[in-house]
Amino acid sequence: MPIFEYRCPDCQQEFDEIRPFADRDEPVSCPHCGSRRSERKISLFGTTGWSSGGGSAPSSSCGGHGGFT
Ligand SMILES: [Zn+2]
């Protein structure tokens, strides 16, 4: 399961949570103060944009591999 980063607005602490991707936006209890208003930080997931609007996947455009030898 992926690791997500959260930040607690009550105690300003940041912490990581390992949870299913589908539950990434579910409220998680802050391990420091117990608040459930923690906000998920922007992580690598969803910022690269490789999962949305595909079509230009990097494929092996140069067919002649092994040219170094
Ligand atoms: Zn907290």
Short mmCIF file of N, CA and C and ligand atoms in Angstrom, two decimals:
data_model
loop_
_atom_site.label_atom_id
_atom_site.label_comp_id
_atom_site.label_asym_id
_atom_site.label_seq_id
_atom_site.Cartn_x
_atom_site.Cartn_y
_atom_site.Cartn_z
N MET A 1 0.85 -1.20 0.00
CA MET A 1 0.00 0.00 0.00
C MET A 1 0.88 1.25 0.00
N PRO A 2 0.44 2.28 -0.64
CA PRO A 2 1.24 3.51 -0.71
C PRO A 2 1.23 4.27 0.61
N ILE A 3 2.22 5.11 0.77
CA ILE A 3 2.31 5.95 1.96
C ILE A 3 1.84 7.36 1.59
N PHE A 4 0.95 7.90 2.41
CA PHE A 4 0.46 9.25 2.18
C PHE A 4 0.89 10.15 3.32
N GLU A 5 1.12 11.40 3.00
CA GLU A 5 1.54 12.36 4.01
C GLU A 5 0.36 13.23 4.41
N TYR A 6 0.24 13.45 5.69
CA TYR A 6 -0.84 14.27 6.21
C TYR A 6 -0.27 15.36 7.11
N ARG A 7 -1.05 16.40 7.23
CA ARG A 7 -0.65 17.49 8.11
C ARG A 7 -1.83 17.85 8.99
N CYS A 8 -1.56 18.00 10.27
CA CYS A 8 -2.61 18.31 11.22
C CYS A 8 -2.68 19.82 11.42
N PRO A 9 -3.82 20.45 11.15
CA PRO A 9 -3.93 21.90 11.31
C PRO A 9 -4.03 22.32 12.77
N ASP A 10 -4.27 21.39 13.65
CA ASP A 10 -4.43 21.73 15.06
C ASP A 10 -3.09 21.82 15.79
N CYS A 11 -2.21 20.85 15.52
CA CYS A 11 -0.93 20.85 16.22
C CYS A 11 0.23 21.08 15.25
N GLN A 12 -0.10 21.30 13.98
CA GLN A 12 0.91 21.63 12.97
C GLN A 12 1.91 20.50 12.76
N GLN A 13 1.53 19.31 13.12
CA GLN A 13 2.44 18.18 12.95
C GLN A 13 2.16 17.48 11.63
N GLU A 14 3.20 16.91 11.07
CA GLU A 14 3.05 16.15 9.84
C GLU A 14 3.37 14.69 10.13
N PHE A 15 2.63 13.82 9.48
CA PHE A 15 2.85 12.40 9.73
C PHE A 15 2.48 11.61 8.49
N ASP A 16 2.95 10.39 8.45
CA ASP A 16 2.69 9.52 7.31
C ASP A 16 1.71 8.44 7.71
N GLU A 17 0.93 8.03 6.72
CA GLU A 17 -0.01 6.95 6.96
C GLU A 17 0.07 5.98 5.79
N ILE A 18 0.15 4.72 6.09
CA ILE A 18 0.09 3.70 5.05
C ILE A 18 -1.34 3.19 4.98
N ARG A 19 -1.96 3.42 3.83
CA ARG A 19 -3.36 3.05 3.70
C ARG A 19 -3.68 2.81 2.24
N PRO A 20 -4.79 2.13 1.99
CA PRO A 20 -5.16 1.88 0.60
C PRO A 20 -5.34 3.18 -0.17
N PHE A 21 -5.03 3.12 -1.44
CA PHE A 21 -5.11 4.32 -2.27
C PHE A 21 -6.52 4.89 -2.29
N ALA A 22 -7.50 4.01 -2.23
CA ALA A 22 -8.90 4.45 -2.29
C ALA A 22 -9.31 5.21 -1.04
N ASP A 23 -8.56 5.02 0.05
CA ASP A 23 -8.90 5.67 1.32
C ASP A 23 -8.01 6.86 1.61
N ARG A 24 -7.33 7.36 0.57
CA ARG A 24 -6.33 8.40 0.80
C ARG A 24 -6.95 9.69 1.32
N ASP A 25 -8.21 9.95 0.96
CA ASP A 25 -8.85 11.20 1.38
C ASP A 25 -9.78 11.00 2.58
N GLU A 26 -9.79 9.80 3.10
CA GLU A 26 -10.59 9.57 4.30
C GLU A 26 -9.90 10.24 5.49
N PRO A 27 -10.70 10.74 6.44
CA PRO A 27 -10.10 11.39 7.60
C PRO A 27 -9.28 10.40 8.41
N VAL A 28 -8.13 10.88 8.84
CA VAL A 28 -7.24 10.04 9.63
C VAL A 28 -6.92 10.77 10.93
N SER A 29 -6.88 10.03 12.01
CA SER A 29 -6.64 10.63 13.31
C SER A 29 -5.17 11.04 13.43
N CYS A 30 -4.96 12.24 13.94
CA CYS A 30 -3.60 12.70 14.17
C CYS A 30 -2.97 11.91 15.31
N PRO A 31 -1.79 11.36 15.10
CA PRO A 31 -1.16 10.57 16.17
C PRO A 31 -0.64 11.44 17.30
N HIS A 32 -0.63 12.76 17.10
CA HIS A 32 -0.07 13.65 18.11
C HIS A 32 -1.15 14.22 19.03
N CYS A 33 -2.28 14.63 18.45
CA CYS A 33 -3.31 15.26 19.27
C CYS A 33 -4.67 14.58 19.09
N GLY A 34 -4.77 13.64 18.17
CA GLY A 34 -6.01 12.91 18.02
C GLY A 34 -7.03 13.59 17.14
N SER A 35 -6.67 14.75 16.58
CA SER A 35 -7.61 15.47 15.74
C SER A 35 -7.86 14.71 14.43
N ARG A 36 -9.04 14.80 13.95
CA ARG A 36 -9.38 14.13 12.69
C ARG A 36 -9.56 15.14 11.56
N ARG A 37 -9.00 16.31 11.74
CA ARG A 37 -9.10 17.32 10.68
C ARG A 37 -7.84 17.36 9.83
N SER A 38 -7.06 16.33 9.91
CA SER A 38 -5.79 16.31 9.18
C SER A 38 -6.05 16.41 7.68
N GLU A 39 -5.14 17.08 7.02
CA GLU A 39 -5.26 17.27 5.59
C GLU A 39 -4.16 16.50 4.89
N ARG A 40 -4.52 15.89 3.80
CA ARG A 40 -3.52 15.14 3.05
C ARG A 40 -2.64 16.09 2.26
N LYS A 41 -1.36 15.91 2.37
CA LYS A 41 -0.45 16.75 1.61
C LYS A 41 -0.38 16.25 0.17
N ILE A 42 0.01 17.17 -0.69
CA ILE A 42 0.17 16.78 -2.09
C ILE A 42 1.43 15.94 -2.23
N SER A 43 1.26 14.77 -2.70
CA SER A 43 2.39 13.88 -2.85
C SER A 43 2.66 13.65 -4.33
N LEU A 44 3.50 12.69 -4.59
CA LEU A 44 3.83 12.42 -5.99
C LEU A 44 2.61 11.91 -6.75
N PHE A 45 1.71 11.28 -6.01
CA PHE A 45 0.53 10.76 -6.67
C PHE A 45 -0.36 11.90 -7.15
N GLY A 46 -0.75 11.87 -8.39
CA GLY A 46 -1.69 12.84 -8.91
C GLY A 46 -1.05 14.11 -9.39
N THR A 47 0.23 14.32 -9.18
CA THR A 47 0.86 15.56 -9.60
C THR A 47 1.62 15.39 -10.91
N THR A 48 1.96 14.16 -11.22
CA THR A 48 2.72 13.94 -12.44
C THR A 48 1.82 13.89 -13.66
N GLY A 49 0.59 13.48 -13.45
CA GLY A 49 -0.36 13.48 -14.55
C GLY A 49 -0.19 12.34 -15.52
N TRP A 50 0.58 11.33 -15.11
CA TRP A 50 0.78 10.22 -16.03
C TRP A 50 -0.42 9.30 -16.05
N SER A 51 -1.32 9.44 -15.07
CA SER A 51 -2.44 8.52 -14.98
C SER A 51 -3.69 9.10 -15.64
N SER A 52 -3.64 10.37 -16.05
CA SER A 52 -4.82 10.97 -16.64
C SER A 52 -4.49 11.53 -18.02
N GLY A 53 -5.38 11.31 -18.94
CA GLY A 53 -5.17 11.84 -20.28
C GLY A 53 -3.93 11.30 -20.95
N GLY A 54 -3.82 10.01 -20.95
CA GLY A 54 -2.65 9.39 -21.54
C GLY A 54 -2.68 9.47 -23.05
N GLY A 55 -1.94 8.63 -23.67
CA GLY A 55 -1.90 8.63 -25.11
C GLY A 55 -0.48 8.83 -25.64
N SER A 56 0.36 9.48 -24.83
CA SER A 56 1.74 9.68 -25.26
C SER A 56 2.69 8.99 -24.29
N ALA A 57 2.46 7.72 -24.15
CA ALA A 57 3.32 6.96 -23.25
C ALA A 57 4.71 6.83 -23.87
N PRO A 58 5.73 7.03 -23.07
CA PRO A 58 7.09 6.93 -23.61
C PRO A 58 7.41 5.50 -24.01
N SER A 59 7.46 5.27 -25.27
CA SER A 59 7.78 3.94 -25.76
C SER A 59 9.16 3.96 -26.41
N SER A 60 9.64 2.82 -26.69
CA SER A 60 10.97 2.74 -27.31
C SER A 60 10.88 3.20 -28.76
N SER A 61 11.15 4.46 -28.96
CA SER A 61 11.05 5.02 -30.30
C SER A 61 12.22 4.59 -31.17
N CYS A 62 13.38 4.44 -30.57
CA CYS A 62 14.53 3.99 -31.35
C CYS A 62 14.62 2.48 -31.31
N GLY A 63 14.47 1.88 -32.42
CA GLY A 63 14.42 0.43 -32.46
C GLY A 63 15.77 -0.23 -32.30
N GLY A 64 16.82 0.45 -32.65
CA GLY A 64 18.13 -0.19 -32.62
C GLY A 64 18.77 -0.15 -31.26
N HIS A 65 18.32 -0.98 -30.36
CA HIS A 65 18.95 -1.01 -29.04
C HIS A 65 20.21 -1.86 -29.07
N GLY A 66 21.08 -1.59 -28.13
CA GLY A 66 22.33 -2.34 -28.10
C GLY A 66 23.38 -1.73 -29.02
N GLY A 67 23.25 -0.45 -29.32
CA GLY A 67 24.19 0.16 -30.22
C GLY A 67 25.54 0.47 -29.59
N PHE A 68 25.61 0.32 -28.27
CA PHE A 68 26.87 0.64 -27.60
C PHE A 68 27.95 -0.40 -27.87
N THR A 69 27.51 -1.57 -28.17
CA THR A 69 28.49 -2.62 -28.42
C THR A 69 28.78 -2.67 -29.89
ZN ZN B 1 -2.56 17.00 15.63
#
